[in-house]
Coordinates of C-alpha atoms in Angstrom, one line a residue:
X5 CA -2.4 7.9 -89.8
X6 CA 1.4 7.7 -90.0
X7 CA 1.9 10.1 -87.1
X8 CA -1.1 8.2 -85.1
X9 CA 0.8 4.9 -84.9
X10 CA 4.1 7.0 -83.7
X11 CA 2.3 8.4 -81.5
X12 CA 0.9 5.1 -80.0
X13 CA 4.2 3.1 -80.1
X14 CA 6.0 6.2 -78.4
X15 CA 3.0 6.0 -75.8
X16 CA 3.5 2.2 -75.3
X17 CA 7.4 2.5 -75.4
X18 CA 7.3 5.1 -72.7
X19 CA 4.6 2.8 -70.6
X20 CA 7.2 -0.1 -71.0
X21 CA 10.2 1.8 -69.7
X22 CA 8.3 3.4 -66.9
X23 CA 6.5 0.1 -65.8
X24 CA 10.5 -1.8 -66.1
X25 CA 11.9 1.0 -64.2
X26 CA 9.4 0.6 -61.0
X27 CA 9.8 -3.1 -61.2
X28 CA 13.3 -2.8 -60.6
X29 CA 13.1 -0.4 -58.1
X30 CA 10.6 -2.4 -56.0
X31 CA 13.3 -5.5 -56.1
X32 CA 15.3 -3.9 -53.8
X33 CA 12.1 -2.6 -51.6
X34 CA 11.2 -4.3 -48.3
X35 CA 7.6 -5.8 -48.3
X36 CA 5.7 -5.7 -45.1
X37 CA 4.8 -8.8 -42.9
X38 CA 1.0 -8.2 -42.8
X39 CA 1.8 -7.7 -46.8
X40 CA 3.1 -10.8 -47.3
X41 CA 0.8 -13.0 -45.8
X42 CA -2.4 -11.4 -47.7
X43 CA -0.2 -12.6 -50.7
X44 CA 0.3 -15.9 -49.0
X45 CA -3.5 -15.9 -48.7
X46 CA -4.4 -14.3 -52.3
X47 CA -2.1 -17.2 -53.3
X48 CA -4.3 -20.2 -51.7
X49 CA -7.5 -18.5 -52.8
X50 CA -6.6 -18.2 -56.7
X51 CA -5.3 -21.7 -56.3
X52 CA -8.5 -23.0 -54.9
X53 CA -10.2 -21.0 -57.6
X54 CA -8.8 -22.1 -60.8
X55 CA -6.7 -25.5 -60.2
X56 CA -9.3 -28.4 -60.5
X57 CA -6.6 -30.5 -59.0
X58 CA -5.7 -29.0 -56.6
X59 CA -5.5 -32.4 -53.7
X60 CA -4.4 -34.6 -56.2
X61 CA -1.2 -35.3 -54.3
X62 CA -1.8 -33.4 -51.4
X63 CA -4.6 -33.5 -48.7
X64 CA -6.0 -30.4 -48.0
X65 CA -5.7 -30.8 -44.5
X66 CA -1.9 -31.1 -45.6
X67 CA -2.0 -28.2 -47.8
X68 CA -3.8 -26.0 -45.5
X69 CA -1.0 -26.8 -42.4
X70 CA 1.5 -25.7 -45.3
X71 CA 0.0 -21.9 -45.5
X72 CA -0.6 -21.4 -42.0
X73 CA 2.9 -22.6 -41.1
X74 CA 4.9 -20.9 -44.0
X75 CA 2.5 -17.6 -42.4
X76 CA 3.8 -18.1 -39.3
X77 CA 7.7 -18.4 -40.1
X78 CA 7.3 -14.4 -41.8
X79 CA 8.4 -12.2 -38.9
X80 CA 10.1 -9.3 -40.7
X81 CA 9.8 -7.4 -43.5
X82 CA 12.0 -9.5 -46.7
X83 CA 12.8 -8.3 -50.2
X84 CA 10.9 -9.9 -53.2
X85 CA 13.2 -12.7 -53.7
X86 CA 13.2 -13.7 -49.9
X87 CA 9.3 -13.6 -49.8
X88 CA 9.8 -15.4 -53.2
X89 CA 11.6 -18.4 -51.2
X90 CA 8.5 -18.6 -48.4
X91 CA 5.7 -18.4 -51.4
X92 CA 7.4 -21.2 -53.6
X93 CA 7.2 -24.1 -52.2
X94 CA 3.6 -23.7 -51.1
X95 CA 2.7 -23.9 -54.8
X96 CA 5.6 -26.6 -55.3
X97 CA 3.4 -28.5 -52.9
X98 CA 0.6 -29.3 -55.0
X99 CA 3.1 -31.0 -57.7
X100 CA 1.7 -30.1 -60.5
X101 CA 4.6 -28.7 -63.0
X102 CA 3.1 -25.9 -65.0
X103 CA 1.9 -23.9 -61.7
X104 CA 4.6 -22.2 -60.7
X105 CA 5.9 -18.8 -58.8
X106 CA 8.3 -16.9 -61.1
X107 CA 11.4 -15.7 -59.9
X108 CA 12.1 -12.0 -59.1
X109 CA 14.7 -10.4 -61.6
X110 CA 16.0 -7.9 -62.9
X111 CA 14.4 -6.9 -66.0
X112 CA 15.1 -4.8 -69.2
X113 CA 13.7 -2.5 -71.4
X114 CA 14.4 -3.4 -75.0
X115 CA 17.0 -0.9 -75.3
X116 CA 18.7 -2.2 -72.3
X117 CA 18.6 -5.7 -73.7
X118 CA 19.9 -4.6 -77.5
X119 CA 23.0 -3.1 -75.8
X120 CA 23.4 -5.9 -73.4
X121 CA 23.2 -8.1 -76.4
X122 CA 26.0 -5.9 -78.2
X123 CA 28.7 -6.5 -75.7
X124 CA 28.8 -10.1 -76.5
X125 CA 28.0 -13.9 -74.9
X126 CA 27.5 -13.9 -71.0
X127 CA 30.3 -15.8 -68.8
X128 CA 27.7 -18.9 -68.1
X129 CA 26.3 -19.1 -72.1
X130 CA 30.2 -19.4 -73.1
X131 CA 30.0 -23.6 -71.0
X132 CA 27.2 -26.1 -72.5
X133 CA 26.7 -27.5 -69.3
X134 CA 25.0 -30.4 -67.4
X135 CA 24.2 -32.0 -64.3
X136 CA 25.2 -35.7 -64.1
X137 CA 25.2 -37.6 -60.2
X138 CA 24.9 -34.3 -58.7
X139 CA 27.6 -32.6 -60.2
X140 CA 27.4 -29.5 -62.5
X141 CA 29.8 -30.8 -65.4
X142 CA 31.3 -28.6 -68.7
X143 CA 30.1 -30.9 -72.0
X144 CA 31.3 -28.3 -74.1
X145 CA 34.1 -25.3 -74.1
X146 CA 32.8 -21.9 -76.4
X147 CA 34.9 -19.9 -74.0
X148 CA 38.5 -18.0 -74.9
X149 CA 40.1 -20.2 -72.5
X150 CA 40.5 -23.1 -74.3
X151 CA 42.1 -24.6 -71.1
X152 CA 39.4 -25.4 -69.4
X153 CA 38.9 -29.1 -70.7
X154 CA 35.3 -30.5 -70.9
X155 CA 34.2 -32.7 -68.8
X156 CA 35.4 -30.2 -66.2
X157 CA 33.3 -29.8 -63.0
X158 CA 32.3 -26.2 -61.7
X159 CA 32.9 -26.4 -58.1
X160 CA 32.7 -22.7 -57.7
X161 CA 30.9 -19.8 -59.2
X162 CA 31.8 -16.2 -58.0
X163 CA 32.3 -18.1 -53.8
X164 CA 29.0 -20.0 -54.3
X165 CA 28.5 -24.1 -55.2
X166 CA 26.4 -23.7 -58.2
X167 CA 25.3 -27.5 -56.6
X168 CA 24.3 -25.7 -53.1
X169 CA 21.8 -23.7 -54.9
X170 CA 20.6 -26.7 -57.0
X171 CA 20.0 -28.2 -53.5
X172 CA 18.0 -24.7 -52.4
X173 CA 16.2 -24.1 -54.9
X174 CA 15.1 -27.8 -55.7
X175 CA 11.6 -26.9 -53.3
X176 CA 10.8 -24.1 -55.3
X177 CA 9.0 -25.6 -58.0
X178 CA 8.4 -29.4 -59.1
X179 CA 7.8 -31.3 -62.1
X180 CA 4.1 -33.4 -62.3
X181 CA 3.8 -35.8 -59.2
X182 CA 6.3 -37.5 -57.8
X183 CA 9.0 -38.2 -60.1
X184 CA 12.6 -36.9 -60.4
X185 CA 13.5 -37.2 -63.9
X186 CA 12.4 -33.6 -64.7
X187 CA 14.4 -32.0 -62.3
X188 CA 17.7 -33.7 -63.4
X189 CA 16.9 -32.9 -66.7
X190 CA 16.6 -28.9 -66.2
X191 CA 19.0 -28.9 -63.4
X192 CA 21.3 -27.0 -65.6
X193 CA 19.6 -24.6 -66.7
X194 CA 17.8 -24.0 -63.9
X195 CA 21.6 -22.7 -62.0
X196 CA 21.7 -20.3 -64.5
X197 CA 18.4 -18.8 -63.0
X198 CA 19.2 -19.4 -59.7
X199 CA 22.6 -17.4 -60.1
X200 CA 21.2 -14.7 -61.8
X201 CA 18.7 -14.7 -59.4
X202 CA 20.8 -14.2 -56.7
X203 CA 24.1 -12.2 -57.9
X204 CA 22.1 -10.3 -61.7
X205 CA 23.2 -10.6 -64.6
X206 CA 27.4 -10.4 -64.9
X207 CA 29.7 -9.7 -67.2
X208 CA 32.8 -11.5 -65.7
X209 CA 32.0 -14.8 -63.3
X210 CA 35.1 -16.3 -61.2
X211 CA 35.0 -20.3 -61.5
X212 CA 36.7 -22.9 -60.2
X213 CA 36.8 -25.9 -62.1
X214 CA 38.0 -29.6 -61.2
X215 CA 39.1 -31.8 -63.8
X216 CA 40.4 -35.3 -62.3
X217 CA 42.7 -34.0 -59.5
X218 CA 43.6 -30.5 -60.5
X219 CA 41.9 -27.6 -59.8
X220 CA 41.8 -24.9 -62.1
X221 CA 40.4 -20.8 -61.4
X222 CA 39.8 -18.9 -64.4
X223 CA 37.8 -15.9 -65.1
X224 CA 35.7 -15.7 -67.6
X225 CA 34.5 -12.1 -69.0
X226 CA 31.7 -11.1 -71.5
X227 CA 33.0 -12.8 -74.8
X228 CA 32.6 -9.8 -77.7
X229 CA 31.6 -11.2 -81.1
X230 CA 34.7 -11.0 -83.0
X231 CA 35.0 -9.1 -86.0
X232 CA 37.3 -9.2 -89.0
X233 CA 40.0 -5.7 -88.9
X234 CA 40.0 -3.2 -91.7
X235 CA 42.8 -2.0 -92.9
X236 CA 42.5 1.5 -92.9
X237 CA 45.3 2.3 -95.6
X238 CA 43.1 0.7 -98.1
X239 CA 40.6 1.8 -100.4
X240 CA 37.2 0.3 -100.1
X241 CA 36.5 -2.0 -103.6
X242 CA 33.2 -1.4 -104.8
X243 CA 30.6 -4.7 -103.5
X244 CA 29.5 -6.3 -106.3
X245 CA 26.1 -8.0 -105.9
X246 CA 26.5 -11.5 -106.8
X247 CA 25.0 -13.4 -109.6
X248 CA 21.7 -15.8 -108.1
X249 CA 21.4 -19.0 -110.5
X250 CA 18.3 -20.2 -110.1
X251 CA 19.2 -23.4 -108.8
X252 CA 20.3 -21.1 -105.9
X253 CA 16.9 -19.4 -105.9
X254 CA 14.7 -22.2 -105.9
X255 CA 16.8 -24.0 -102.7
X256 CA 16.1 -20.4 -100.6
X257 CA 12.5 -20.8 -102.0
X258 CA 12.6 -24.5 -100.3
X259 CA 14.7 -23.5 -97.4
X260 CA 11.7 -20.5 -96.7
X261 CA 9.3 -23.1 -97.0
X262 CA 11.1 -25.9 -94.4
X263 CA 11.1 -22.5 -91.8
X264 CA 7.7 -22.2 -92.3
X265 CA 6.4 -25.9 -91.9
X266 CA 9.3 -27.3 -89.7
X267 CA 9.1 -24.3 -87.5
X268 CA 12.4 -22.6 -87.2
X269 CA 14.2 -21.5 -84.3
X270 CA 16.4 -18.5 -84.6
X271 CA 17.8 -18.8 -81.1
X272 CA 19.3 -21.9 -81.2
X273 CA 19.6 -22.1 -85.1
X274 CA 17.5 -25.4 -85.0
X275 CA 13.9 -26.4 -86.3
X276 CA 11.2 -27.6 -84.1
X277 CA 10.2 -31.0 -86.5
X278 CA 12.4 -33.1 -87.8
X279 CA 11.9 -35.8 -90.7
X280 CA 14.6 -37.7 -92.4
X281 CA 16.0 -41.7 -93.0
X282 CA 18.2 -43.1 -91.0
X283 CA 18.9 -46.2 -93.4
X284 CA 19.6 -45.9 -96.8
X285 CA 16.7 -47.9 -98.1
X286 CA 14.2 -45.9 -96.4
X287 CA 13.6 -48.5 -94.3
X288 CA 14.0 -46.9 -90.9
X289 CA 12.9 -43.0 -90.5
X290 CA 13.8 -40.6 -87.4
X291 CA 10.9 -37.9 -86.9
X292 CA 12.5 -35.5 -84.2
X293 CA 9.9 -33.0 -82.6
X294 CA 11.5 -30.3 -80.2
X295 CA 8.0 -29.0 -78.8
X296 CA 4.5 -29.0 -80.2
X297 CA 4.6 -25.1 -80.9
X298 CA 5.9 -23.2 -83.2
X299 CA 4.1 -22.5 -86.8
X300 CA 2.0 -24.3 -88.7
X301 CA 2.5 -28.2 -88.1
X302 CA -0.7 -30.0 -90.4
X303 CA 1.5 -30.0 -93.6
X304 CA 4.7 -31.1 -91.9
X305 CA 3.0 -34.1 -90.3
X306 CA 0.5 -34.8 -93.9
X307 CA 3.8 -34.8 -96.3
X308 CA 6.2 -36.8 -93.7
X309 CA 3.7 -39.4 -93.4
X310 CA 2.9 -39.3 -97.1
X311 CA 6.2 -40.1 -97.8
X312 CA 6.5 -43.0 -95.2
X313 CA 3.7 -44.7 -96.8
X314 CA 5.7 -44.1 -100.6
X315 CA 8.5 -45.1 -99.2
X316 CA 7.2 -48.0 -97.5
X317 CA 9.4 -47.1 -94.2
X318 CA 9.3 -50.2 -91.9
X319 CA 10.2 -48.6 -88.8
X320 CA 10.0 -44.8 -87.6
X321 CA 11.3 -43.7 -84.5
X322 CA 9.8 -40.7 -82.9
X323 CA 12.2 -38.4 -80.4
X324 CA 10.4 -36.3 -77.6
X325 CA 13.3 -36.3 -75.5
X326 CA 13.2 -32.6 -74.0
X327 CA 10.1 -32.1 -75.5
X328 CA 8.3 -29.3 -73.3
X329 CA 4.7 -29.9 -74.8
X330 CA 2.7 -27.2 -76.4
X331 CA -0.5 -27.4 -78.5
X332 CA -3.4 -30.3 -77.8
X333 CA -4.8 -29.9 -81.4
X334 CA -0.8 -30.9 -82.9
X335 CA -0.1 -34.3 -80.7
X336 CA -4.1 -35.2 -81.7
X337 CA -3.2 -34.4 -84.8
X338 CA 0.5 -36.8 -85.0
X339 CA -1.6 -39.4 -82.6
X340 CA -4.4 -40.0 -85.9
X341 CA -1.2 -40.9 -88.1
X342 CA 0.5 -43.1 -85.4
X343 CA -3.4 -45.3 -84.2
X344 CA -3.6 -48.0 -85.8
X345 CA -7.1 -48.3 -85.4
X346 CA -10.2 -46.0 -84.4
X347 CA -9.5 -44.0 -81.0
X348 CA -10.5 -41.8 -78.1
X349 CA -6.9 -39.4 -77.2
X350 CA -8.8 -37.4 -74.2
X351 CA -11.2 -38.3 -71.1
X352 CA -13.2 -35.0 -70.4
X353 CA -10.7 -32.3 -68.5
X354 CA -12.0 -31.0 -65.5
X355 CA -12.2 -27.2 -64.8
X356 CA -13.3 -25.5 -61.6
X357 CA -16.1 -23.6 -63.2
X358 CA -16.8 -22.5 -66.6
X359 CA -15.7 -18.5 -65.0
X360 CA -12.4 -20.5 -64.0
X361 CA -11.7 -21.2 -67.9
X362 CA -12.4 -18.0 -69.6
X363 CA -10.2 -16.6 -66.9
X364 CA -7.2 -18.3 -68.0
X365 CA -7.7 -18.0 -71.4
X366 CA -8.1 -14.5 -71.7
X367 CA -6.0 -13.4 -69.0
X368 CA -3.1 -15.8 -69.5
X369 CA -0.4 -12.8 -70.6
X370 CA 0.3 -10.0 -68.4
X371 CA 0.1 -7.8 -71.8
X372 CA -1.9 -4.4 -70.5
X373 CA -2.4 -4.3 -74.9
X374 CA -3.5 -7.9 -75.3
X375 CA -5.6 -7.8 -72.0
X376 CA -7.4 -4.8 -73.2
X377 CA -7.8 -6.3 -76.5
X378 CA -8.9 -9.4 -74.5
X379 CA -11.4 -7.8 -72.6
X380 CA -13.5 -6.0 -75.4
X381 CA -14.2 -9.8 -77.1
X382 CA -14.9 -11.1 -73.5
X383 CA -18.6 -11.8 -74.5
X384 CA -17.2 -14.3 -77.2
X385 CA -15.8 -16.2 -74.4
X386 CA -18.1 -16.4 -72.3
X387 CA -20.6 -17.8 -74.8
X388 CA -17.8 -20.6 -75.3
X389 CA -17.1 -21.8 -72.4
X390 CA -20.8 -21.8 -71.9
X391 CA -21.6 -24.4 -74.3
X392 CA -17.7 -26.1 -74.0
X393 CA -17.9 -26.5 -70.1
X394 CA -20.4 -29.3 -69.1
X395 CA -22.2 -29.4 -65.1
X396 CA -21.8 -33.2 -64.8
X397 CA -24.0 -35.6 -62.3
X398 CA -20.4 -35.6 -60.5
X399 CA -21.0 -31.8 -59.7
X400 CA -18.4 -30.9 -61.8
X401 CA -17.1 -29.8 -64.8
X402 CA -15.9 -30.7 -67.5
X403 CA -14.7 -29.4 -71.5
X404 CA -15.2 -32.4 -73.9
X405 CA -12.1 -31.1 -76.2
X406 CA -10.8 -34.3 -78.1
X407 CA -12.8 -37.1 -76.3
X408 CA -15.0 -38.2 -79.4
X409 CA -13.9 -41.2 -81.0
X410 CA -11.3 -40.6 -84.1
X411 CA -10.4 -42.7 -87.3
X412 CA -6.8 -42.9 -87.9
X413 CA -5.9 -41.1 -90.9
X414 CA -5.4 -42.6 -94.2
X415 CA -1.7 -42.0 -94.4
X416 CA -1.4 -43.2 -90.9
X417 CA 1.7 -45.5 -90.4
X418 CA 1.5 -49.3 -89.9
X419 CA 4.8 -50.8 -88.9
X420 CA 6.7 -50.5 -85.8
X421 CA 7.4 -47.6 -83.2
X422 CA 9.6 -46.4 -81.1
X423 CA 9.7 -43.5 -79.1
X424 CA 12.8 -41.4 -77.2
X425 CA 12.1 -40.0 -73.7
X426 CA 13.6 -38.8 -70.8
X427 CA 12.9 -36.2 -68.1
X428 CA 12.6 -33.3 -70.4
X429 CA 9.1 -34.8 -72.0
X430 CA 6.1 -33.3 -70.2
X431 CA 3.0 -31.6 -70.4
X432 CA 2.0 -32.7 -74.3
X433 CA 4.8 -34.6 -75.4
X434 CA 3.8 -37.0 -72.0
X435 CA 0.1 -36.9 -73.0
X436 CA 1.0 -38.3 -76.4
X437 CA 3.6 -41.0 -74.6
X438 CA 0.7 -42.4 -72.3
X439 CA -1.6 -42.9 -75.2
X440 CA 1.6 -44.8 -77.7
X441 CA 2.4 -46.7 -74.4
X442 CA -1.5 -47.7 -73.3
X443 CA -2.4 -48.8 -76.8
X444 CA 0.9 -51.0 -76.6
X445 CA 1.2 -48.7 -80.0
X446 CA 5.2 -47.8 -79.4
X447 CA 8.1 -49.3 -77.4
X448 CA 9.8 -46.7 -75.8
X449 CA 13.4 -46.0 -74.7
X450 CA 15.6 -43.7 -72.8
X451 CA 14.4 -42.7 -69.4
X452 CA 11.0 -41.9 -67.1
X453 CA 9.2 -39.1 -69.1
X454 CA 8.9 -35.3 -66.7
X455 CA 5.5 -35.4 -67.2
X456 CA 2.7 -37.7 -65.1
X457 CA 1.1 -40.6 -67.4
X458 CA -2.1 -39.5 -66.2
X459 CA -1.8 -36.2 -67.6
X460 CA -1.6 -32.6 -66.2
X461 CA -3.1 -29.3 -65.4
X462 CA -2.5 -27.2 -67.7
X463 CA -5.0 -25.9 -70.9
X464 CA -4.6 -22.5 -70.2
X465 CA -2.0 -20.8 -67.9
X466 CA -2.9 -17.2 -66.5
X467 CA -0.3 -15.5 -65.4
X468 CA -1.4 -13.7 -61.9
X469 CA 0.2 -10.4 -60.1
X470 CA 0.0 -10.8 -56.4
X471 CA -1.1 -7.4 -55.5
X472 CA 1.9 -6.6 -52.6
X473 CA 4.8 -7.7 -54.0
X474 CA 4.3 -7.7 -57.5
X475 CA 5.5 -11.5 -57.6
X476 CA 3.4 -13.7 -60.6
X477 CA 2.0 -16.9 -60.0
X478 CA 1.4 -19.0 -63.2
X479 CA -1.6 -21.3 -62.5
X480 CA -3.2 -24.1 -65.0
X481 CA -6.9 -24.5 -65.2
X482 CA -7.6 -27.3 -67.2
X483 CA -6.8 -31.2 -65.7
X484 CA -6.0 -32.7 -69.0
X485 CA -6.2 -36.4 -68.9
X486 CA -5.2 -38.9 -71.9
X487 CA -7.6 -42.0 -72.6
X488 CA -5.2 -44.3 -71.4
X489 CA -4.1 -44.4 -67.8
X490 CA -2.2 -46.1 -65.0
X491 CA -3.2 -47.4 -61.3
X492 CA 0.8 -45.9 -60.2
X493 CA 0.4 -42.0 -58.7
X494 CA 2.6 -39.3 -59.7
X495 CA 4.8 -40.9 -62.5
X496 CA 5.6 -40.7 -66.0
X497 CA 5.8 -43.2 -68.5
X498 CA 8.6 -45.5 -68.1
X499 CA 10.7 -46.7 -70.2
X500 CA 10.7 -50.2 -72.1
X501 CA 14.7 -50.2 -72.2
X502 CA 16.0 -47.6 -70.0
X503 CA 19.2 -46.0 -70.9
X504 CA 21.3 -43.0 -69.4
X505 CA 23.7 -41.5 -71.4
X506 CA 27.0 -41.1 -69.3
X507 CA 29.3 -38.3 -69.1
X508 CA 31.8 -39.7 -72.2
X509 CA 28.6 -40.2 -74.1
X510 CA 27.6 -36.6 -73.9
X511 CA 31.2 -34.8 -74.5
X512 CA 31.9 -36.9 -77.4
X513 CA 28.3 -36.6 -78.3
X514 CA 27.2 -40.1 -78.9
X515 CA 23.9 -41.1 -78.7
X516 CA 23.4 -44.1 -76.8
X517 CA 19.6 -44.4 -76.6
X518 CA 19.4 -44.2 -80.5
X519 CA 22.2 -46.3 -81.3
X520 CA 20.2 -49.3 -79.3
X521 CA 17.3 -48.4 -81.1
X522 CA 19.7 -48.9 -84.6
X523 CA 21.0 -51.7 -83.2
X524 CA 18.0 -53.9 -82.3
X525 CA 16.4 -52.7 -85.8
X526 CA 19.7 -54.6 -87.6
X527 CA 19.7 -57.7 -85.4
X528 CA 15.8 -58.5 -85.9
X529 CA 16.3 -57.9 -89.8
X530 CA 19.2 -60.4 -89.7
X531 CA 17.3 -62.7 -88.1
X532 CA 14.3 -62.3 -90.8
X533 CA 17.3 -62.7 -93.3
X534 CA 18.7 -65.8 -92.2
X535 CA 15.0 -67.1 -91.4
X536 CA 14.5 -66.7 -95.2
X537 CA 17.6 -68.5 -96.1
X538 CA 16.2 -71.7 -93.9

């Protein structure tokens, strides 16, 4: 049995190298005109087959004139990331965030990776960076040169204006609708693809930086994990395992626990829920969730509401700023402890047909293993979607995930909400926001969520090869709509107070948006106070 399973991983492992090896090579390979535009068409007819929203903020007659003129502009063969730049924004056009065209890279095998990995923190993952008034700004300094002063602006990155590709790339892929709080918020991180995209991955990056009037060039190599010298001269001592009290072995028994319910993240060192007290009474609790992914999430949310209610918090504060979204079943599940009375959190989500949703929800990964996996329990899915998707008298249809009506649960919290957004809510974390903010359930703060208020298209995400140039197009199939809607088209849920942190604020850390929060909190409970004294 042993030698089976080597045999099998030694198969896939080969499969993997081999498959990395041609997509490389192809990167650098010219793709034919007549190519391209069957891709360009492929495109539009996947779109057209899956996306159940497709004219939502486009006309077709628009959309169509978009694909026949991008078709007319090819005229010479172009390389996958120049086809990628006439592709893009045809799918950017329909604004809807999670359907996207993936940019051509470079990739690795796993090998590649763990010795890539070994040579140390990349010249761009040395800067915390972000992109205030259009500029690309350090916040924070991890590199050796200690010089370079934060709040320092990149004005240069090996020649090119890490800005001017913000600019370029900015119509290759769009949040939900029309607002532009997403795109500020990833703007950042986004350069680092965009570089990559263009000059690979580098070990050494020329910048320029500008801090007030000075200009400063540094370069910046591959930064190698430092590790402590041995003396050679002297004799290794014995290690001698150390004692474990059992105080200590009952807080890594707890700590195992937290990873396990609070999700942990390994990459950033950080868990994906949050729950502590923000006064010392208990009066006032700050629940922090990163994404709605990520382990298990029913015991987090049961004991952290259990305790509210024994602690007879007063206020909790929920943060979803940069909150990506993730799983339907989790923010139903936080939205029954948040209602305060019975509640609907879906209308019916629209699909295109139900072939449309088993589609994307066994071919959402590109995984030859999972797909053929996938494929043998097909039947199972069919039989699903037969009795989840609905033919309505509309001619359409429908799932009814999450539209019956709901009793809040009997932990569910009673006193006041507020909730933390900005540009970097969407997809879940906005579908949660519109129902707080329609059921007048929350006041929020911070900035426009990235996400539309009238929800998205998303559900189920396959992940589709276009058959020339290898490029995959990411698609969503299900329009996912909360209860609770707005007449305004294409924008998130704004904010009650809107604040935006500044630069300062973000180099020295502070937190404006929760400090307000804190702030209005103490001044309406000295008002109570001195109300009782009269």
């Amino acid at each position: 049995m042993k030698k089976i399973l080597l045999l099998v991983l030694t198969v896939l492992l080969f499969i993997q190298c081999s498959s990395v090896k041609k997509y490389n090579a192809q990167l650098d390979t010219l793709i034919s005109v007549e190519k391209m535009k069957q891709d360009v068409d492929y495109t539009y007819l996947q779109l057209q087959r899956l996306h159940p929203n497709l004219y939502g903020y486009i006309d077709k007659a628009a959309l169509d004139y978009n694909f026949d003129s991008v078709k007319k502009t090819i005229t010479s063969p172009l390389k996958p990331l120049g086809f990628y730049k006439k592709l893009s924004p045809l799918v950017a056009a329909v604004r809807q965030g999670h359907s996207q065209v993936y940019i051509p890279t470079k990739k690795f095998t796993k090998k590649e990776a763990k010795v890539l990995e070994k040579k140390g923190t990349g010249p761009i993952s040395q800067f915390e960076l972000d992109v205030i008034d259009n500029k690309l700004y350090v916040i924070k300094n991890k590199s050796y040169d200690k010089s370079i002063q934060a709040g320092s602006e990149i004005i240069s990155m090996n020649g090119l204006n890490p800005m001017d590709l913000n600019t370029e790339y900015d119509h290759y892929f769009t949040s939900d609708g029309f607002n532009t709080t997403y795109k500020t918020n990833v703007a950042s991180r986004k350069i680092v693809s965009y570089f990559t995209a263009e000059q690979g991955i580098k070990d050494s990056i020329a910048y320029q930086f500008q801090f007030k009037d000075s200009i400063k060039s540094s370069i910046i190599a591959r930064k190698n994990p430092e590790k402590p010298k041995q003396d050679s001269l002297k004799q290794k001592t014995p290690t001698v395992k150390p004692i474990v009290t059992q105080a200590q072995k009952e807080a890594q028994k707890a700590f195992k626990r937290k990873k396990r319910i609070n999700g942990y993240n390994k990459d950033a060192q950080n868990f994906t829920r949050n729950f502590n007290f923000v006064a010392k009474d208990s009066s006032v609790a700050l629940m922090k969730i990163r994404g709605f992914k990520n382990k298990s999430y029913k015991i987090f949310y049961k004991e952290s509401f259990q305790q509210l209610q024994d602690s007879k918090t007063k206020t909790l504060i929920l943060d979803l700023r940069n909150n990506g979204g993730g799983r339907l079943a989790e923010i139903a599940e936080l939205y029954s402890y948040l209602a305060d009375s019975s509640f609907v959190f879906l209308d019916k989500s629209e699909v295109v047909s139900r072939a449309s949703l088993v589609r994307g929800s066994y071919f959402e990964s590109n995984s030859i293993v999972e797909k053929m996996i996938k494929v043998v329990f097909s039947p199972l899915a069919y039989t699903y979607a037969l009795f989840e998707v609905k033919k309505e008298k509309d001619g359409k249809y429908y799932t009814q995930s999450f539209t019956k009506v709901k009793q809040p649960k009997a932990t569910a919290f009673k006193g006041k909400i507020y909730v933390l957004i900005n540009g970097g809510s969407f997809s879940a974390s906005s579908i949660i926001s519109s129902n707080l903010k329609g059921s007048r359930r929350a006041t929020f703060v911070g900035q426009e969520t990235g996400g539309d208020y009238n929800g998205t298209v998303a559900g189920f995400m396959p992940e589709l090869k276009l058959p020339n140039s290898q490029i995959i197009v990411r698609i969503g199939v299900m329009n996912v709509v909360p209860y609770y809607k707005t007449p305004v088209l294409g924008h998130g849920i704004y904010p009650d107070k809107e604040i935006l942190p500044t630069l300062q604020d973000k180099i020295e850390g502070k937190d404006p948006e929760l400090e307000w929060i804190v702030n209005e909190i103490n001044k309406a409970n000295a008002v109570q106070k001195e109300s009782k004294l009269n």
